[in-house]
PDB file of C-alpha atoms and ligand atoms in Angstrom:
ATOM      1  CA  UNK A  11       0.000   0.000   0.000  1.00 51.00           C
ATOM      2  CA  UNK A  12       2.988   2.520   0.307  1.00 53.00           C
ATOM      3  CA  UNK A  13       3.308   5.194  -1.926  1.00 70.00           C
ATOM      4  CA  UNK A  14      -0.617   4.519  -2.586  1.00 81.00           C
ATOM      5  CA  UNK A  15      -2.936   7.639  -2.374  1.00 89.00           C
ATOM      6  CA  UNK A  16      -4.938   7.749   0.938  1.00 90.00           C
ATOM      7  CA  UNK A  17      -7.988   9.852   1.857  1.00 90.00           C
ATOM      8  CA  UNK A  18      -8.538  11.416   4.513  1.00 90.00           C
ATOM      9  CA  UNK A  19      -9.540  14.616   6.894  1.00 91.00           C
ATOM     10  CA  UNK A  20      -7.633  17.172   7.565  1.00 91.00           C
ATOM     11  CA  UNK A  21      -7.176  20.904   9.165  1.00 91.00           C
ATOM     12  CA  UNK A  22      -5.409  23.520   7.052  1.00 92.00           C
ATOM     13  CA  UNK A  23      -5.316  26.281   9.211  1.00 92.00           C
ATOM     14  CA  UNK A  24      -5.601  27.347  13.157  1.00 90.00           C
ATOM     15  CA  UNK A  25      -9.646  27.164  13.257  1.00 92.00           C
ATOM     16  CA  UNK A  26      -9.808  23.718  14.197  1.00 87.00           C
ATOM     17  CA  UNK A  27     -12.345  22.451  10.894  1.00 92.00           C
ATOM     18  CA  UNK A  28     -10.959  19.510   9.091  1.00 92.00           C
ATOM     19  CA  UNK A  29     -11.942  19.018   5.536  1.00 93.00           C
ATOM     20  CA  UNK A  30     -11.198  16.144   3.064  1.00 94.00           C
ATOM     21  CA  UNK A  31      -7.549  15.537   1.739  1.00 93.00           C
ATOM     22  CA  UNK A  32      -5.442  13.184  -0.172  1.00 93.00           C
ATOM     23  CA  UNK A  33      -1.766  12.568   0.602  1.00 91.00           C
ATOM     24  CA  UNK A  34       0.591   9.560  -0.403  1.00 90.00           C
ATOM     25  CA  UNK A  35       1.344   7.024   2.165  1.00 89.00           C
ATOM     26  CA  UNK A  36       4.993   6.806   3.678  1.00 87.00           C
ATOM     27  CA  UNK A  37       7.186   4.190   1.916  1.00 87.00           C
ATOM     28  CA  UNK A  38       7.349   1.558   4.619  1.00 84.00           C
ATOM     29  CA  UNK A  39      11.177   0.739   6.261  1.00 84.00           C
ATOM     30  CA  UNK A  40      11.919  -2.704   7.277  1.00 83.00           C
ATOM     31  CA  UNK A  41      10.414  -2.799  10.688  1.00 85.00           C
ATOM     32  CA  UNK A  42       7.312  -0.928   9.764  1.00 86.00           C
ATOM     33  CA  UNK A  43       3.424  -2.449   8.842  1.00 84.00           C
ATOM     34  CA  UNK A  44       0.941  -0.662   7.018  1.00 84.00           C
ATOM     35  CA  UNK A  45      -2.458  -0.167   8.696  1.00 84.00           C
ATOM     36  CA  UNK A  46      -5.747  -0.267   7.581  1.00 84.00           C
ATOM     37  CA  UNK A  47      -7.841   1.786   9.801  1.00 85.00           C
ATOM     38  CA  UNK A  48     -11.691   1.187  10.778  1.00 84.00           C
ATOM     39  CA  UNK A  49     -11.868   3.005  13.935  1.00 83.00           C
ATOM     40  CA  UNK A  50     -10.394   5.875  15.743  1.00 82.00           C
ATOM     41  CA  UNK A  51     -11.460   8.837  18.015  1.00 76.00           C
ATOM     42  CA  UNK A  52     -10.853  12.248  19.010  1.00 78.00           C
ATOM     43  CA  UNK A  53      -9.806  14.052  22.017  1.00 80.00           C
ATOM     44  CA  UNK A  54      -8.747  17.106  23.429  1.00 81.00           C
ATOM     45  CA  UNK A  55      -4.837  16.737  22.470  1.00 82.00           C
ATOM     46  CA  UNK A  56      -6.517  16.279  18.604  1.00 84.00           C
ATOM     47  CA  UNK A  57      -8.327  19.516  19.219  1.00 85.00           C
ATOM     48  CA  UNK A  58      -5.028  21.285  20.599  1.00 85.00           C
ATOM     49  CA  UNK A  59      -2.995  20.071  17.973  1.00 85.00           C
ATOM     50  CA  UNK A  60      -5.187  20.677  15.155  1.00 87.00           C
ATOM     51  CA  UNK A  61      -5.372  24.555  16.361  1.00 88.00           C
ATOM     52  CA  UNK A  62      -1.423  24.679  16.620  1.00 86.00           C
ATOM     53  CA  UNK A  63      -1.666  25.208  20.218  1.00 85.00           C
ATOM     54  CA  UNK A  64       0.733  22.950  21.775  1.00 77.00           C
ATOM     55  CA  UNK A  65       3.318  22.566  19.343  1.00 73.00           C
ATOM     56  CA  UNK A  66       4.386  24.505  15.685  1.00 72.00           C
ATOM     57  CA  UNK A  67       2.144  22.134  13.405  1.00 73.00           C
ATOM     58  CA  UNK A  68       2.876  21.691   9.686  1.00 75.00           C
ATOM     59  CA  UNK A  69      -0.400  22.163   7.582  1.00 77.00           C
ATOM     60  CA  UNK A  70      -2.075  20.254   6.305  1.00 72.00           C
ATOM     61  CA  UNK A  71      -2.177  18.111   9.187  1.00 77.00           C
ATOM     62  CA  UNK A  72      -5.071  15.153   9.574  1.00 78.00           C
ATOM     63  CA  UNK A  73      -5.439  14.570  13.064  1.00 74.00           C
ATOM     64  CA  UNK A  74      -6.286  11.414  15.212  1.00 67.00           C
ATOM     65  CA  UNK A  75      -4.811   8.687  17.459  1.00 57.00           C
ATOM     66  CA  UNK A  76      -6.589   6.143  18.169  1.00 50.00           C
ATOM     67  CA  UNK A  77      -7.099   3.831  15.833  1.00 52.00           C
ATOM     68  CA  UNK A  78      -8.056   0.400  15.127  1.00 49.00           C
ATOM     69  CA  UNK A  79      -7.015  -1.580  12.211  1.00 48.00           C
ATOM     70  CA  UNK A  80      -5.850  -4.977  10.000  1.00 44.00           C
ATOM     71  CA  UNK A  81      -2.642  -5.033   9.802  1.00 43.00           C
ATOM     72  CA  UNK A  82      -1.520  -5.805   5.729  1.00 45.00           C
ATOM     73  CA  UNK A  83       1.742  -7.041   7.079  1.00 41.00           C
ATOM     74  CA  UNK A  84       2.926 -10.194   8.751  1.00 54.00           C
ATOM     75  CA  UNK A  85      -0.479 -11.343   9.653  1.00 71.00           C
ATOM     76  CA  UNK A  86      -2.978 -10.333   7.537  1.00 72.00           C
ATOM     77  CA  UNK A  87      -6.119  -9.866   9.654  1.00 73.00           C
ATOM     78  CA  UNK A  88      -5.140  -9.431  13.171  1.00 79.00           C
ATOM     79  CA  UNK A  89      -6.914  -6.715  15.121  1.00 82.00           C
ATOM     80  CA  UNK A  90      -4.489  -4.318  16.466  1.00 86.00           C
ATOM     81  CA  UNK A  91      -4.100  -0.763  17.314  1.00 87.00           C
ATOM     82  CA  UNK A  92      -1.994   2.401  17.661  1.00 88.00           C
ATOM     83  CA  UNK A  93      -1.465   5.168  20.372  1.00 88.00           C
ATOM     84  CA  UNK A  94       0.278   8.670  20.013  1.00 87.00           C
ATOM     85  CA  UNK A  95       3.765   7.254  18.794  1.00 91.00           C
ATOM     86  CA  UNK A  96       4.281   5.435  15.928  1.00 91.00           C
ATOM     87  CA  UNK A  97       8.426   5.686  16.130  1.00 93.00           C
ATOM     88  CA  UNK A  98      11.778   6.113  18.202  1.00 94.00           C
ATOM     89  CA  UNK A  99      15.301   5.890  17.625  1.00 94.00           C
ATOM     90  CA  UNK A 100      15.122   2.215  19.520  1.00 92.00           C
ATOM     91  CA  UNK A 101      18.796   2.929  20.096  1.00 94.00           C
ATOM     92  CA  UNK A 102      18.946   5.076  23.158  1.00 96.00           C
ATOM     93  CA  UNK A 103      19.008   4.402  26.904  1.00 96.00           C
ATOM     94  CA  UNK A 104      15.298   5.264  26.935  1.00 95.00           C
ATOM     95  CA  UNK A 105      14.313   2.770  23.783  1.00 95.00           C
ATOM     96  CA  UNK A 106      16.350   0.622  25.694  1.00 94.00           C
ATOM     97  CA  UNK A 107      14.705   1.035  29.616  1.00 93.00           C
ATOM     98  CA  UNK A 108      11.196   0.656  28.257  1.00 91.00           C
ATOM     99  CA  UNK A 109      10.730   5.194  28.282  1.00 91.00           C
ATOM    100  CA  UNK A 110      10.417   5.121  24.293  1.00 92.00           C
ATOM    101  CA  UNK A 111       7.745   7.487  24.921  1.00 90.00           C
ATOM    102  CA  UNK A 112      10.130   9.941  26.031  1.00 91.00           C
ATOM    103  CA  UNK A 113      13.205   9.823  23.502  1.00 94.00           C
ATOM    104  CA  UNK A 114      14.158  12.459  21.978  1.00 93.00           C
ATOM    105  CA  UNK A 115      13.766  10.776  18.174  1.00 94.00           C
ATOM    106  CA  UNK A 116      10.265   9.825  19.173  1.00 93.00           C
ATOM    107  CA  UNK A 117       7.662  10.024  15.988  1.00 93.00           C
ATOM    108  CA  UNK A 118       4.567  11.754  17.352  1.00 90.00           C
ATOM    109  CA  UNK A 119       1.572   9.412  15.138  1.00 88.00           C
ATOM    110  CA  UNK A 120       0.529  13.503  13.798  1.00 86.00           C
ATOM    111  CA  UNK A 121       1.675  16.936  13.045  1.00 85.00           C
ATOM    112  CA  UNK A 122       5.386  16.203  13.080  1.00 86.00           C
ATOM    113  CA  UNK A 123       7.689  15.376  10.486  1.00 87.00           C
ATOM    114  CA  UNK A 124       8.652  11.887  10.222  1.00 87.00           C
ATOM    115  CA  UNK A 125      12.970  10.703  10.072  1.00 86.00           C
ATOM    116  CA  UNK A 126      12.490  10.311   5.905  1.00 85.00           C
ATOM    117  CA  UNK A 127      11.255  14.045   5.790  1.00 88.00           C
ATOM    118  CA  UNK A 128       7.319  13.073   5.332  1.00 87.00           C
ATOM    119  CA  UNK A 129       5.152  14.382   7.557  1.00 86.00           C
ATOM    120  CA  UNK A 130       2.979  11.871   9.845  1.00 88.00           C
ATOM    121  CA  UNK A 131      -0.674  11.821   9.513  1.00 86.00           C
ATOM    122  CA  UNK A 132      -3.201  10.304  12.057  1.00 81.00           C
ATOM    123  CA  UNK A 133      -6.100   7.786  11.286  1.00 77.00           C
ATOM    124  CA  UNK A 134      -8.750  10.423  10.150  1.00 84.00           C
ATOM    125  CA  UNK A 135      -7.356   8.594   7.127  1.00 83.00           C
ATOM    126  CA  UNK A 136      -7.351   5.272   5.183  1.00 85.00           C
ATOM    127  CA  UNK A 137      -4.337   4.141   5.969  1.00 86.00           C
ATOM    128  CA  UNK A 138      -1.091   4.237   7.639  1.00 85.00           C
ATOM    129  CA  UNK A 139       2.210   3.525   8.305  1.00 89.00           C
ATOM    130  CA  UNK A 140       3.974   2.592  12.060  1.00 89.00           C
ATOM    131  CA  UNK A 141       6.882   0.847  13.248  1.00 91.00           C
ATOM    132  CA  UNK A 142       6.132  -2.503  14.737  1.00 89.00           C
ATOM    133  CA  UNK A 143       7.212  -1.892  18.270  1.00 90.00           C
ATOM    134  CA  UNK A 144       3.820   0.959  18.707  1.00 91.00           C
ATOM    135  CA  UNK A 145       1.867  -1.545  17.098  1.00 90.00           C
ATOM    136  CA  UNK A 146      -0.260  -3.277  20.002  1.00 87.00           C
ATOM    137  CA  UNK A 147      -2.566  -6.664  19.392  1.00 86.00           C
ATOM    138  CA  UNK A 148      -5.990  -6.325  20.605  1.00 87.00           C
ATOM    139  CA  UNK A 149      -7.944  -9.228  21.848  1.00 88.00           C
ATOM    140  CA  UNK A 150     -10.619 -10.461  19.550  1.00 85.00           C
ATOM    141  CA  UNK A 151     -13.439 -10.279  21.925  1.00 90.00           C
ATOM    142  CA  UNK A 152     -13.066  -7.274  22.962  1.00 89.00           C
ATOM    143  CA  UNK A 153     -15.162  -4.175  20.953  1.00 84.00           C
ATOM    144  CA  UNK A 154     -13.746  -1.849  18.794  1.00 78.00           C
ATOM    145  CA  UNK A 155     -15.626   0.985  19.428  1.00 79.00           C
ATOM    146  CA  UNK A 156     -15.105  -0.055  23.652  1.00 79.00           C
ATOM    147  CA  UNK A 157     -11.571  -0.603  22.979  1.00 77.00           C
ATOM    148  CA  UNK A 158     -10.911   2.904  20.896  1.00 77.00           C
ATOM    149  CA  UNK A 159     -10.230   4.663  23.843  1.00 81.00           C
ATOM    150  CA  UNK A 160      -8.353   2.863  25.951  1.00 87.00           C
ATOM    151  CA  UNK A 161      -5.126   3.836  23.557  1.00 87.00           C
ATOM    152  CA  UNK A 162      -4.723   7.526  24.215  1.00 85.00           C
ATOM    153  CA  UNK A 163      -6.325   8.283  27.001  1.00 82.00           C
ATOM    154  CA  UNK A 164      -6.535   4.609  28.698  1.00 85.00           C
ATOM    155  CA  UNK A 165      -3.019   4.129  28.930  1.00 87.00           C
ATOM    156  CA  UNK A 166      -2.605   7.945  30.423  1.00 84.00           C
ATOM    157  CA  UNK A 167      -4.260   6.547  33.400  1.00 81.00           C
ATOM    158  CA  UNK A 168      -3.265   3.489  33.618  1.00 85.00           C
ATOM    159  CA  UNK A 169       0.651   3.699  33.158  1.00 87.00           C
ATOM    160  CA  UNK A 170       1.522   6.125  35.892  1.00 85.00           C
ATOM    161  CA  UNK A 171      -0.682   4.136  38.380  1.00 80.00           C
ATOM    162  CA  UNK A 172       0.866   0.927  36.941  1.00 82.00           C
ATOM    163  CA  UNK A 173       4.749   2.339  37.462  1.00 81.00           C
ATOM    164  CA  UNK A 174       4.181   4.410  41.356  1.00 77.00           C
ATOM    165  CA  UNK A 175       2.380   1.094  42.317  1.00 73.00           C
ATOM    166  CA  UNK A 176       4.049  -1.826  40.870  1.00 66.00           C
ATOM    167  CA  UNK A 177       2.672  -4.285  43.469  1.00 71.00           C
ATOM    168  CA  UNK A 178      -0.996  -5.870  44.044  1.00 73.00           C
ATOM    169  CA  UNK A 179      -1.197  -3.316  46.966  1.00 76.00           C
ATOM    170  CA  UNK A 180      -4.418  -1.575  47.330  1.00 79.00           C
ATOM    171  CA  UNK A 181      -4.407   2.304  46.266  1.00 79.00           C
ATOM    172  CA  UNK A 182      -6.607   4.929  46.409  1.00 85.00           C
ATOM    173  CA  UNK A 183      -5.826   7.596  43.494  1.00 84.00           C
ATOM    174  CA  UNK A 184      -8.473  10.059  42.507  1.00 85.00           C
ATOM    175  CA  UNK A 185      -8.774  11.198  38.759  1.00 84.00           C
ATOM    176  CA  UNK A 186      -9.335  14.507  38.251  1.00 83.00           C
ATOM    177  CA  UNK A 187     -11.359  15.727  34.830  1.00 79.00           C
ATOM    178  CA  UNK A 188     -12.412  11.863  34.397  1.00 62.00           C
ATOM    179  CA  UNK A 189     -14.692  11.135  31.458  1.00 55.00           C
ATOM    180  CA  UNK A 190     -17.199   8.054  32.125  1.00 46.00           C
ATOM    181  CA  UNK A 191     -15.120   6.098  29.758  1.00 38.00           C
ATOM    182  CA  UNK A 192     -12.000   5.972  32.090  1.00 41.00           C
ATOM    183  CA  UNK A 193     -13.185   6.133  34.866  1.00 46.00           C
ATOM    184  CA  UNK A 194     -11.656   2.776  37.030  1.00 49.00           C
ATOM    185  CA  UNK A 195     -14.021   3.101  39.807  1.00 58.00           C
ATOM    186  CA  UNK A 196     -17.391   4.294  40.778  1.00 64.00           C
ATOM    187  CA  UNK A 197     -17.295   6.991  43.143  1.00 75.00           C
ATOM    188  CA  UNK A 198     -17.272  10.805  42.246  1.00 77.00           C
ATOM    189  CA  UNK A 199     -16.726  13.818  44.259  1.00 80.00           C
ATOM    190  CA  UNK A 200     -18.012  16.995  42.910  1.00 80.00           C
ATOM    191  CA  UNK A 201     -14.864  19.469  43.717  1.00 81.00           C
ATOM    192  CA  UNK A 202     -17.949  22.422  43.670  1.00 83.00           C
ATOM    193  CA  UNK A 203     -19.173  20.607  47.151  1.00 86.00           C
ATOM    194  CA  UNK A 204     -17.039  22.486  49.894  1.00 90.00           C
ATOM    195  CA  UNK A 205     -18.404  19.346  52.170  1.00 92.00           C
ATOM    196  CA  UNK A 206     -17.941  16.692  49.974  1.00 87.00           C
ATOM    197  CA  UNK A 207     -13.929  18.311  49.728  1.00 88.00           C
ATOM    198  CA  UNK A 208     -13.271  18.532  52.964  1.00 89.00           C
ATOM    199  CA  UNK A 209     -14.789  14.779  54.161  1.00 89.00           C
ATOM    200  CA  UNK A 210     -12.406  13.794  51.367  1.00 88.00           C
ATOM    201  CA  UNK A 211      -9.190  15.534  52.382  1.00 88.00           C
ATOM    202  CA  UNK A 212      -6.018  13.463  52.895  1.00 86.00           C
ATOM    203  CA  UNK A 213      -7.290  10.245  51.616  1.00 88.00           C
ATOM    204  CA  UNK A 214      -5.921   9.971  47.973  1.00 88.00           C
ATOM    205  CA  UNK A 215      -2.481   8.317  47.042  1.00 87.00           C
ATOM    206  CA  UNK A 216      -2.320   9.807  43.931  1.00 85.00           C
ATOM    207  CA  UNK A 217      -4.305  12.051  42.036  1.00 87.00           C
ATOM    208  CA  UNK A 218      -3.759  12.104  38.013  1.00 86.00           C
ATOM    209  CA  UNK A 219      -4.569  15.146  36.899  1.00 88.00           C
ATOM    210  CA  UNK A 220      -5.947  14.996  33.467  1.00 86.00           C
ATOM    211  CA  UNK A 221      -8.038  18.208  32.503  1.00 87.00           C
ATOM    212  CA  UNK A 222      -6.228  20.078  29.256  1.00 85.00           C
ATOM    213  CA  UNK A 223      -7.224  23.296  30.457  1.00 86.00           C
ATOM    214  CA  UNK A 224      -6.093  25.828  32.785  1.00 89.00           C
ATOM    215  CA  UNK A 225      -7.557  25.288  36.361  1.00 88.00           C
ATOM    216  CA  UNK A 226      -6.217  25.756  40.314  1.00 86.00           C
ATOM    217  CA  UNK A 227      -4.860  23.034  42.106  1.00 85.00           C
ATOM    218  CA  UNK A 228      -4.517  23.834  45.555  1.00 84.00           C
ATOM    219  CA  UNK A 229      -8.142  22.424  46.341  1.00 85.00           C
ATOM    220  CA  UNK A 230      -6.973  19.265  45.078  1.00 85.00           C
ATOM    221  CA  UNK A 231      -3.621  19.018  46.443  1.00 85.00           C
ATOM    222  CA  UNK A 232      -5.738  19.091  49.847  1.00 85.00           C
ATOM    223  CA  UNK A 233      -6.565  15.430  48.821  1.00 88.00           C
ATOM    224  CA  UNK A 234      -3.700  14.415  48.894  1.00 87.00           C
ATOM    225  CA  UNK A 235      -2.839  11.898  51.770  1.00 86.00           C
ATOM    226  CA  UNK A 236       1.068  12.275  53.425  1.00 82.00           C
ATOM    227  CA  UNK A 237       3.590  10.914  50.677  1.00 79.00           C
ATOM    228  CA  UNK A 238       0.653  11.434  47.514  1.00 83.00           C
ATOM    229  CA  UNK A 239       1.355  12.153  44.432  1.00 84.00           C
ATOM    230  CA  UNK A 240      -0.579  14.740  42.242  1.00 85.00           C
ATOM    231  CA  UNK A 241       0.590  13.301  38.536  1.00 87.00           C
ATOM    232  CA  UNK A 242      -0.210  15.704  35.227  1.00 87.00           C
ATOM    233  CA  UNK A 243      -0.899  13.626  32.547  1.00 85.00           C
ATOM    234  CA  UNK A 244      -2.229  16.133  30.327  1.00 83.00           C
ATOM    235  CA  UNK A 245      -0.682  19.143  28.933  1.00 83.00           C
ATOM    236  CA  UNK A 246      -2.094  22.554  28.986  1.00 85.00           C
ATOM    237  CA  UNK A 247      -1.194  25.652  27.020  1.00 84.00           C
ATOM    238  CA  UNK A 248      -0.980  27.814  29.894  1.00 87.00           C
ATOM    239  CA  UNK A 249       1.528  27.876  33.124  1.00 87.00           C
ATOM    240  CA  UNK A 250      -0.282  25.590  36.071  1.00 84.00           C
ATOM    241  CA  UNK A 251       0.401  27.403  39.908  1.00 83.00           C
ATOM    242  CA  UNK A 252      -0.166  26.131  42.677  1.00 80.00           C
ATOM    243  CA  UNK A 253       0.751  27.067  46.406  1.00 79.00           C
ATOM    244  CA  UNK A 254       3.959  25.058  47.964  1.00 76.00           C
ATOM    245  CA  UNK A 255       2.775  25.531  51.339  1.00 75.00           C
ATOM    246  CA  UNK A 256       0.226  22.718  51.749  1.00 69.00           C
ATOM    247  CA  UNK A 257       2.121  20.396  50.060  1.00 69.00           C
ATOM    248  CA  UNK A 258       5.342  21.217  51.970  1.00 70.00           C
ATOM    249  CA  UNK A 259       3.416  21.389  55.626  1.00 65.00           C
ATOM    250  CA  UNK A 260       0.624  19.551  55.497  1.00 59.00           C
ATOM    251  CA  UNK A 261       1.500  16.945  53.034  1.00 59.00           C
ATOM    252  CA  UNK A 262       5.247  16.235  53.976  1.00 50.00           C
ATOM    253  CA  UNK A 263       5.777  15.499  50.264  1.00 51.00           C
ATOM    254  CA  UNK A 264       9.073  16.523  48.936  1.00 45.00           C
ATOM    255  CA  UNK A 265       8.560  15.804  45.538  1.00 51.00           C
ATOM    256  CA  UNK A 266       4.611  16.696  45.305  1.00 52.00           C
ATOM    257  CA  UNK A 267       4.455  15.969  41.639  1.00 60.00           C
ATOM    258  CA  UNK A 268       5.068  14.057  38.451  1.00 67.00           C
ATOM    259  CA  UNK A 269       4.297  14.332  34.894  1.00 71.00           C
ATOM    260  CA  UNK A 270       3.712  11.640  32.165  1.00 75.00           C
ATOM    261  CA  UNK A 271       3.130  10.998  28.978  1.00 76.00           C
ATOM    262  CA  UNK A 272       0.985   8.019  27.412  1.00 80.00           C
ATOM    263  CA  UNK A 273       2.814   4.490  28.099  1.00 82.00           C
ATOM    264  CA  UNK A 274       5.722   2.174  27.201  1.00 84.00           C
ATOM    265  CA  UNK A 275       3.930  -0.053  24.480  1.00 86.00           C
ATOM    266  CA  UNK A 276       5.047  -3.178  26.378  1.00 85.00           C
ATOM    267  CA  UNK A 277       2.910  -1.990  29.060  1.00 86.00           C
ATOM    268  CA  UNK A 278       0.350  -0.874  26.434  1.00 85.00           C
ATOM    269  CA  UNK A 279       0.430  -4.059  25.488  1.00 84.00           C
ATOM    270  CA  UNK A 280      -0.313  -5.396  28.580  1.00 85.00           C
ATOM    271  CA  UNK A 281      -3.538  -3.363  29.230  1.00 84.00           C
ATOM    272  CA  UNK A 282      -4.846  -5.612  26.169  1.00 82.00           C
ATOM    273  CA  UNK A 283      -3.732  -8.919  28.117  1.00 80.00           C
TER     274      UNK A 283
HETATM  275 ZN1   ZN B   4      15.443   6.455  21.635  1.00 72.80          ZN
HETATM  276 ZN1   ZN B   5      -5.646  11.257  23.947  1.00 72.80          ZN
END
């Protein structure tokens, strides 16, 4: 399928409207399969991305990262599916500690330009083309439509809570701008309910933060219990603040936060298992 014509959507300018466009699919490398893509969905990085707002993006640019597809290589058939990176050097001491997500020759899947000089393109398209290693195998049972989300902003959640809790210990981590679909457990506090707040303070391990949007996070950081860990997941456009003195004081945490992005794809992998 390489150097085939592929349709798809994309945005030509800041105001975020995507309209139809044809492009030529990247000439495969050794290690790469080509993707046919039924599925994928949008979310908020899309949106930022498409508007140019958190990095310089190349137009035209078709958005989209989760996807769902048959792979035409190797197997042809098998359901699989692809996050936010579809490359990395696979050289460096992050390829090689299971971090690929943060090396510095990391592919984004859209917007960016790609080693041979082509710029990537997401699945609001035919097709396309990803290294093997970002490729994940889905089971057949589960749904596509189910499963969609689980690639972006599944593994958001569930790596950092994976890595600070490596063990079959019980946690209690709050997530904070939760949509229904990732939500882990059942219980929601309405941060608008002074009452509700306070009967919650100190009892979270962690909190992942994952609203794309400039908000305060003191009230939050009073959830934390002693040792917590407020974790951004999700990056917004504007500088965050927060006061130190809680989380110094009250907290006892010397290193109050964390950020991370997506997931290894091993441990993608293993959300699927
Ligand atoms: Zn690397
Ligand atoms: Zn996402």
């Amino acid at each position: 399928m390489e150097g085939r014509e592929v349709i798809g959507r994309a945005a030509t300018d800041v105001s975020g409207h995507l309209s139809p466009y044809s492009f030529t699919l990247r000439k495969t490398g050794p290690e790469d399969v080509v993707l046919k893509v039924l599925y994928c969905g949008v979310d908020h990085t899309d949106l930022h991305q498409m508007r140019s707002e958190i990095m310089l993006i190349n137009y035209p640019m078709v958005p989209g990262s989760w996807k769902w597809a048959y792979k035409n290589k190797f197997k042809l058939g098998d359901k699989v599916g692809v996050g936010r990176i579809i490359s990395s050097c696979g050289a460096c001491l992050l390829c090689n500690s299971n971090s690929e997500q943060y090396c510095s020759e990391r592919v984004l899947t859209t917007g960016v330009v790609h080693k041979d000089g082509t710029p990537t393109h997401g699945d609001f398209a035919s097709a396309m083309v990803v290294h093997h290693k970002f490729v994940v195998k889905i089971p057949e049972k589960l749904a596509l439509e189910q499963a969609a989300p689980l690639l972006c902003a599944g593994v958001t959640a569930y790596s950092p809570l994976k890595e600070f809790n490596n063990s079959d210990k019980a946690i209690k981590a709050g997530i904070f701008g939760a949509r229904r679909s990732w939500t882990f457990g059942d219980y929601f506090l309405v941060s608008s309910n002074a009452a509700e707040m306070e009967g919650a303070a100190a009892s979270l391990d962690y909190i992942l933060d994952t609203v794309p949007a400039v908000h305060a996070l003191d009230p939050y950081v009073s959830l934390l219990n002693v040792g917590g860990k407020l974790i951004l997941v999700r990056v917004v456009t504007k500088p965050l603040h927060f006061n130190t003195e809680d989380l110094v004081l009250s907290r006892g945490v010397n290193e109050p936060s964390r950020a991370r992005i997506l997931s290894n794809s091993t441990r993608t992998q293993k959300l699927f298992m």
